[in-house]
PDB file of N, CA and C in Angstrom:
ATOM      1  N   UNK B   1      61.174 132.855 137.157  1.00 61.00           N
ATOM      2  CA  UNK B   1      61.908 131.417 138.210  1.00 61.00           C
ATOM      3  C   UNK B   1      62.213 131.852 139.632  1.00 61.00           C
ATOM      4  N   UNK B   2      61.943 130.969 140.246  1.00 76.00           N
ATOM      5  CA  UNK B   2      61.756 131.093 141.608  1.00 76.00           C
ATOM      6  C   UNK B   2      63.716 130.389 142.060  1.00 76.00           C
ATOM      7  N   UNK B   3      64.142 130.915 143.334  1.00 78.00           N
ATOM      8  CA  UNK B   3      65.359 130.538 143.875  1.00 78.00           C
ATOM      9  C   UNK B   3      65.649 129.012 143.769  1.00 78.00           C
ATOM     10  N   UNK B   4      64.363 128.346 144.509  1.00 82.00           N
ATOM     11  CA  UNK B   4      64.914 127.089 144.051  1.00 82.00           C
ATOM     12  C   UNK B   4      65.003 126.123 142.580  1.00 82.00           C
ATOM     13  N   UNK B   5      63.878 126.699 142.081  1.00 83.00           N
ATOM     14  CA  UNK B   5      64.254 126.552 140.607  1.00 83.00           C
ATOM     15  C   UNK B   5      65.504 126.681 139.697  1.00 83.00           C
ATOM     16  N   UNK B   6      65.789 127.398 140.324  1.00 82.00           N
ATOM     17  CA  UNK B   6      67.516 128.542 140.058  1.00 82.00           C
ATOM     18  C   UNK B   6      68.496 127.287 140.231  1.00 82.00           C
ATOM     19  N   UNK B   7      68.330 126.818 141.703  1.00 83.00           N
ATOM     20  CA  UNK B   7      69.366 126.221 142.024  1.00 83.00           C
ATOM     21  C   UNK B   7      69.226 124.668 141.515  1.00 83.00           C
ATOM     22  N   UNK B   8      67.735 124.252 141.547  1.00 87.00           N
ATOM     23  CA  UNK B   8      67.653 122.590 141.074  1.00 87.00           C
ATOM     24  C   UNK B   8      68.300 122.930 139.434  1.00 87.00           C
ATOM     25  N   UNK B   9      68.236 123.863 139.018  1.00 86.00           N
ATOM     26  CA  UNK B   9      68.939 123.466 137.511  1.00 86.00           C
ATOM     27  C   UNK B   9      70.618 124.437 137.352  1.00 86.00           C
ATOM     28  N   UNK B  10      71.228 124.745 138.440  1.00 86.00           N
ATOM     29  CA  UNK B  10      72.786 124.979 138.716  1.00 86.00           C
ATOM     30  C   UNK B  10      73.212 123.690 139.168  1.00 86.00           C
ATOM     31  N   UNK B  11      72.599 122.900 140.156  1.00 88.00           N
ATOM     32  CA  UNK B  11      73.119 121.699 140.757  1.00 88.00           C
ATOM     33  C   UNK B  11      73.274 120.944 139.577  1.00 88.00           C
ATOM     34  N   UNK B  12      72.076 120.631 138.746  1.00 89.00           N
ATOM     35  CA  UNK B  12      71.772 119.375 137.446  1.00 89.00           C
ATOM     36  C   UNK B  12      72.906 119.650 136.700  1.00 89.00           C
ATOM     37  N   UNK B  13      73.450 121.051 136.303  1.00 87.00           N
ATOM     38  CA  UNK B  13      74.235 121.705 135.120  1.00 87.00           C
ATOM     39  C   UNK B  13      75.545 121.019 135.698  1.00 87.00           C
ATOM     40  N   UNK B  14      75.870 121.421 137.006  1.00 88.00           N
ATOM     41  CA  UNK B  14      77.302 121.022 138.077  1.00 88.00           C
ATOM     42  C   UNK B  14      77.341 119.970 137.897  1.00 88.00           C
ATOM     43  N   UNK B  15      76.495 118.873 138.000  1.00 90.00           N
ATOM     44  CA  UNK B  15      76.500 117.682 138.035  1.00 90.00           C
ATOM     45  C   UNK B  15      76.709 117.325 136.444  1.00 90.00           C
ATOM     46  N   UNK B  16      76.227 117.585 135.288  1.00 89.00           N
ATOM     47  CA  UNK B  16      76.758 117.254 133.685  1.00 89.00           C
ATOM     48  C   UNK B  16      77.985 117.745 133.517  1.00 89.00           C
ATOM     49  N   UNK B  17      78.486 118.768 134.423  1.00 87.00           N
ATOM     50  CA  UNK B  17      79.732 119.322 133.704  1.00 87.00           C
ATOM     51  C   UNK B  17      81.057 118.368 134.325  1.00 87.00           C
ATOM     52  N   UNK B  18      80.299 117.784 135.821  1.00 88.00           N
ATOM     53  CA  UNK B  18      81.351 116.971 136.800  1.00 88.00           C
ATOM     54  C   UNK B  18      81.611 115.723 135.451  1.00 88.00           C
ATOM     55  N   UNK B  19      80.447 115.194 135.495  1.00 90.00           N
ATOM     56  CA  UNK B  19      80.665 113.820 134.860  1.00 90.00           C
ATOM     57  C   UNK B  19      81.284 114.045 134.244  1.00 90.00           C
ATOM     58  N   UNK B  20      80.770 114.853 132.696  1.00 88.00           N
ATOM     59  CA  UNK B  20      81.655 115.100 131.236  1.00 88.00           C
ATOM     60  C   UNK B  20      83.097 115.436 131.714  1.00 88.00           C
ATOM     61  N   UNK B  21      83.751 116.065 132.549  1.00 86.00           N
ATOM     62  CA  UNK B  21      84.904 116.172 133.036  1.00 86.00           C
ATOM     63  C   UNK B  21      85.534 115.388 133.515  1.00 86.00           C
ATOM     64  N   UNK B  22      85.171 114.357 134.310  1.00 86.00           N
ATOM     65  CA  UNK B  22      85.248 112.941 134.810  1.00 86.00           C
ATOM     66  C   UNK B  22      85.785 112.255 133.364  1.00 86.00           C
ATOM     67  N   UNK B  23      84.734 111.970 132.720  1.00 88.00           N
ATOM     68  CA  UNK B  23      84.822 111.046 131.576  1.00 88.00           C
ATOM     69  C   UNK B  23      85.802 111.598 130.403  1.00 88.00           C
ATOM     70  N   UNK B  24      86.131 113.200 130.224  1.00 89.00           N
ATOM     71  CA  UNK B  24      87.192 113.309 129.290  1.00 89.00           C
ATOM     72  C   UNK B  24      88.293 113.316 130.063  1.00 89.00           C
ATOM     73  N   UNK B  25      88.750 113.888 130.850  1.00 85.00           N
ATOM     74  CA  UNK B  25      90.042 114.112 131.867  1.00 85.00           C
ATOM     75  C   UNK B  25      89.611 113.297 133.402  1.00 85.00           C
ATOM     76  N   UNK B  26      90.057 112.189 133.462  1.00 84.00           N
ATOM     77  CA  UNK B  26      90.482 111.836 134.797  1.00 84.00           C
ATOM     78  C   UNK B  26      90.890 112.189 135.794  1.00 84.00           C
ATOM     79  N   UNK B  27      90.497 112.366 137.303  1.00 83.00           N
ATOM     80  CA  UNK B  27      90.996 113.129 138.235  1.00 83.00           C
ATOM     81  C   UNK B  27      92.636 112.956 138.385  1.00 83.00           C
ATOM     82  N   UNK B  28      93.425 113.745 138.724  1.00 86.00           N
ATOM     83  CA  UNK B  28      94.519 113.447 138.899  1.00 86.00           C
ATOM     84  C   UNK B  28      94.988 113.166 140.488  1.00 86.00           C
ATOM     85  N   UNK B  29      96.277 112.710 140.323  1.00 90.00           N
ATOM     86  CA  UNK B  29      96.468 112.284 141.572  1.00 90.00           C
ATOM     87  C   UNK B  29      97.264 113.308 142.777  1.00 90.00           C
ATOM     88  N   UNK B  30      97.795 114.433 142.157  1.00 91.00           N
ATOM     89  CA  UNK B  30      98.903 115.012 142.768  1.00 91.00           C
ATOM     90  C   UNK B  30      97.652 116.367 143.166  1.00 91.00           C
ATOM     91  N   UNK B  31      98.874 116.600 144.629  1.00 92.00           N
ATOM     92  CA  UNK B  31      97.511 117.568 145.030  1.00 92.00           C
ATOM     93  C   UNK B  31      97.591 119.082 144.383  1.00 92.00           C
ATOM     94  N   UNK B  32      98.611 119.342 143.358  1.00 92.00           N
ATOM     95  CA  UNK B  32      98.739 120.634 143.161  1.00 92.00           C
ATOM     96  C   UNK B  32      97.698 120.385 141.393  1.00 92.00           C
ATOM     97  N   UNK B  33      98.080 119.144 140.934  1.00 91.00           N
ATOM     98  CA  UNK B  33      96.827 118.812 140.131  1.00 91.00           C
ATOM     99  C   UNK B  33      95.233 119.225 139.998  1.00 91.00           C
ATOM    100  N   UNK B  34      95.298 118.413 141.169  1.00 90.00           N
ATOM    101  CA  UNK B  34      93.729 118.020 141.963  1.00 90.00           C
ATOM    102  C   UNK B  34      93.083 120.133 142.248  1.00 90.00           C
ATOM    103  N   UNK B  35      94.043 121.046 142.637  1.00 93.00           N
ATOM    104  CA  UNK B  35      93.736 122.308 142.967  1.00 93.00           C
ATOM    105  C   UNK B  35      93.276 122.651 141.612  1.00 93.00           C
ATOM    106  N   UNK B  36      94.067 122.523 140.469  1.00 91.00           N
ATOM    107  CA  UNK B  36      93.757 122.956 139.356  1.00 91.00           C
ATOM    108  C   UNK B  36      92.627 122.229 138.687  1.00 91.00           C
ATOM    109  N   UNK B  37      92.474 121.310 138.681  1.00 89.00           N
ATOM    110  CA  UNK B  37      91.155 120.526 138.677  1.00 89.00           C
ATOM    111  C   UNK B  37      90.112 121.090 138.935  1.00 89.00           C
ATOM    112  N   UNK B  38      89.805 121.063 140.330  1.00 89.00           N
ATOM    113  CA  UNK B  38      88.736 121.464 141.072  1.00 89.00           C
ATOM    114  C   UNK B  38      88.733 123.092 140.736  1.00 89.00           C
ATOM    115  N   UNK B  39      89.539 123.918 140.389  1.00 91.00           N
ATOM    116  CA  UNK B  39      89.523 125.380 140.000  1.00 91.00           C
ATOM    117  C   UNK B  39      88.962 125.533 138.382  1.00 91.00           C
ATOM    118  N   UNK B  40      89.421 124.528 137.486  1.00 90.00           N
ATOM    119  CA  UNK B  40      88.930 124.042 135.902  1.00 90.00           C
ATOM    120  C   UNK B  40      87.180 124.374 136.638  1.00 90.00           C
ATOM    121  N   UNK B  41      86.972 123.306 136.927  1.00 89.00           N
ATOM    122  CA  UNK B  41      85.657 122.445 136.765  1.00 89.00           C
ATOM    123  C   UNK B  41      84.474 123.723 137.752  1.00 89.00           C
ATOM    124  N   UNK B  42      85.085 124.658 138.518  1.00 89.00           N
ATOM    125  CA  UNK B  42      84.434 125.294 138.880  1.00 89.00           C
ATOM    126  C   UNK B  42      83.650 126.785 138.274  1.00 89.00           C
ATOM    127  N   UNK B  43      84.826 126.722 137.505  1.00 90.00           N
ATOM    128  CA  UNK B  43      85.003 127.922 136.545  1.00 90.00           C
ATOM    129  C   UNK B  43      83.999 127.597 135.629  1.00 90.00           C
ATOM    130  N   UNK B  44      83.757 126.215 134.825  1.00 87.00           N
ATOM    131  CA  UNK B  44      83.175 125.899 133.562  1.00 87.00           C
ATOM    132  C   UNK B  44      81.626 125.635 134.227  1.00 87.00           C
ATOM    133  N   UNK B  45      81.527 125.463 135.668  1.00 87.00           N
ATOM    134  CA  UNK B  45      80.170 125.020 136.051  1.00 87.00           C
ATOM    135  C   UNK B  45      79.769 126.767 136.204  1.00 87.00           C
ATOM    136  N   UNK B  46      80.024 127.288 136.495  1.00 86.00           N
ATOM    137  CA  UNK B  46      79.847 129.014 136.432  1.00 86.00           C
ATOM    138  C   UNK B  46      79.598 129.747 135.245  1.00 86.00           C
ATOM    139  N   UNK B  47      80.716 129.470 134.127  1.00 86.00           N
ATOM    140  CA  UNK B  47      80.238 129.880 132.754  1.00 86.00           C
ATOM    141  C   UNK B  47      78.829 129.419 132.340  1.00 86.00           C
ATOM    142  N   UNK B  48      79.024 128.096 132.252  1.00 85.00           N
ATOM    143  CA  UNK B  48      77.975 127.080 131.543  1.00 85.00           C
ATOM    144  C   UNK B  48      76.599 127.697 132.152  1.00 85.00           C
ATOM    145  N   UNK B  49      76.886 127.836 133.541  1.00 84.00           N
ATOM    146  CA  UNK B  49      74.983 127.953 134.249  1.00 84.00           C
ATOM    147  C   UNK B  49      74.997 129.456 134.119  1.00 84.00           C
ATOM    148  N   UNK B  50      75.235 130.200 133.757  1.00 84.00           N
ATOM    149  CA  UNK B  50      75.067 131.654 133.411  1.00 84.00           C
ATOM    150  C   UNK B  50      75.115 132.062 132.046  1.00 84.00           C
ATOM    151  N   UNK B  51      75.716 130.857 130.984  1.00 84.00           N
ATOM    152  CA  UNK B  51      75.344 130.558 129.814  1.00 84.00           C
ATOM    153  C   UNK B  51      73.967 130.271 129.557  1.00 84.00           C
ATOM    154  N   UNK B  52      73.833 129.185 130.424  1.00 81.00           N
ATOM    155  CA  UNK B  52      72.610 127.862 130.107  1.00 81.00           C
ATOM    156  C   UNK B  52      71.072 128.988 130.881  1.00 81.00           C
ATOM    157  N   UNK B  53      71.392 129.064 131.909  1.00 79.00           N
ATOM    158  CA  UNK B  53      70.268 129.225 132.855  1.00 79.00           C
ATOM    159  C   UNK B  53      70.264 130.699 132.951  1.00 79.00           C
ATOM    160  N   UNK B  54      71.313 131.750 133.216  1.00 76.00           N
ATOM    161  CA  UNK B  54      70.684 133.291 132.994  1.00 76.00           C
ATOM    162  C   UNK B  54      71.301 133.696 133.964  1.00 76.00           C
ATOM    163  N   UNK B  55      70.788 135.066 134.709  1.00 72.00           N
ATOM    164  CA  UNK B  55      71.317 135.527 135.936  1.00 72.00           C
ATOM    165  C   UNK B  55      70.438 134.693 137.130  1.00 72.00           C
ATOM    166  N   UNK B  56      70.785 135.019 138.060  1.00 69.00           N
ATOM    167  CA  UNK B  56      70.000 134.723 139.201  1.00 69.00           C
ATOM    168  C   UNK B  56      69.081 135.497 139.518  1.00 69.00           C
ATOM    169  N   UNK B  57      67.777 134.795 140.454  1.00 66.00           N
ATOM    170  CA  UNK B  57      66.900 135.468 140.234  1.00 66.00           C
ATOM    171  C   UNK B  57      66.987 136.629 141.278  1.00 66.00           C
ATOM    172  N   UNK B  58      66.426 137.631 141.420  1.00 72.00           N
ATOM    173  CA  UNK B  58      66.130 138.865 142.207  1.00 72.00           C
ATOM    174  C   UNK B  58      65.548 138.410 143.019  1.00 72.00           C
ATOM    175  N   UNK B  59      65.683 138.866 144.982  1.00 67.00           N
ATOM    176  CA  UNK B  59      65.117 138.764 145.684  1.00 67.00           C
ATOM    177  C   UNK B  59      64.443 139.535 146.138  1.00 67.00           C
ATOM    178  N   UNK B  60      63.317 139.189 146.403  1.00 59.00           N
ATOM    179  CA  UNK B  60      61.926 140.495 146.628  1.00 59.00           C
ATOM    180  C   UNK B  60      62.611 140.945 148.038  1.00 59.00           C
ATOM    181  N   UNK B  61      62.344 142.658 148.318  1.00 61.00           N
ATOM    182  CA  UNK B  61      62.576 142.719 149.619  1.00 61.00           C
ATOM    183  C   UNK B  61      61.416 143.334 149.975  1.00 61.00           C
ATOM    184  N   UNK B  62      61.266 142.889 151.666  1.00 58.00           N
ATOM    185  CA  UNK B  62      60.109 143.218 152.115  1.00 58.00           C
ATOM    186  C   UNK B  62      60.050 144.854 152.058  1.00 58.00           C
ATOM    187  N   UNK B  63      58.586 145.469 152.107  1.00 56.00           N
ATOM    188  CA  UNK B  63      58.602 146.730 152.292  1.00 56.00           C
ATOM    189  C   UNK B  63      58.640 147.387 153.801  1.00 56.00           C
ATOM    190  N   UNK B  64      58.088 148.256 154.058  1.00 59.00           N
ATOM    191  CA  UNK B  64      58.102 149.166 155.913  1.00 59.00           C
ATOM    192  C   UNK B  64      57.175 148.114 156.332  1.00 59.00           C
ATOM    193  N   UNK B  65      55.568 147.984 155.271  1.00 57.00           N
ATOM    194  CA  UNK B  65      54.300 147.632 155.513  1.00 57.00           C
ATOM    195  C   UNK B  65      54.778 146.033 156.358  1.00 57.00           C
ATOM    196  N   UNK B  66      55.088 145.652 155.886  1.00 51.00           N
ATOM    197  CA  UNK B  66      55.151 144.094 156.003  1.00 51.00           C
ATOM    198  C   UNK B  66      56.462 143.460 157.336  1.00 51.00           C
ATOM    199  N   UNK B  67      57.306 144.577 158.051  1.00 54.00           N
ATOM    200  CA  UNK B  67      57.851 144.643 158.935  1.00 54.00           C
ATOM    201  C   UNK B  67      57.122 145.118 160.050  1.00 54.00           C
ATOM    202  N   UNK B  68      55.953 145.741 160.055  1.00 53.00           N
ATOM    203  CA  UNK B  68      55.243 146.218 160.795  1.00 53.00           C
ATOM    204  C   UNK B  68      53.951 145.453 161.943  1.00 53.00           C
ATOM    205  N   UNK B  69      54.784 144.158 161.904  1.00 49.00           N
ATOM    206  CA  UNK B  69      53.401 143.361 162.473  1.00 49.00           C
ATOM    207  C   UNK B  69      53.362 143.418 164.044  1.00 49.00           C
TER     208      UNK B  69
END
């Protein structure tokens, strides 16, 4: 799985989690509750993406031969 494909999947999961959370619990009006709501949303996105998609792909490191151009 390429990094681009992984990023698209994470973005889709984040969008779906955000829409579902907005449907279940509307956005609060007070600043403290907005902060808690946003932190909860971020944690849920990370947990769902790690559970559904898996670990991020490893970036391939270039060898010394590639750097000697």
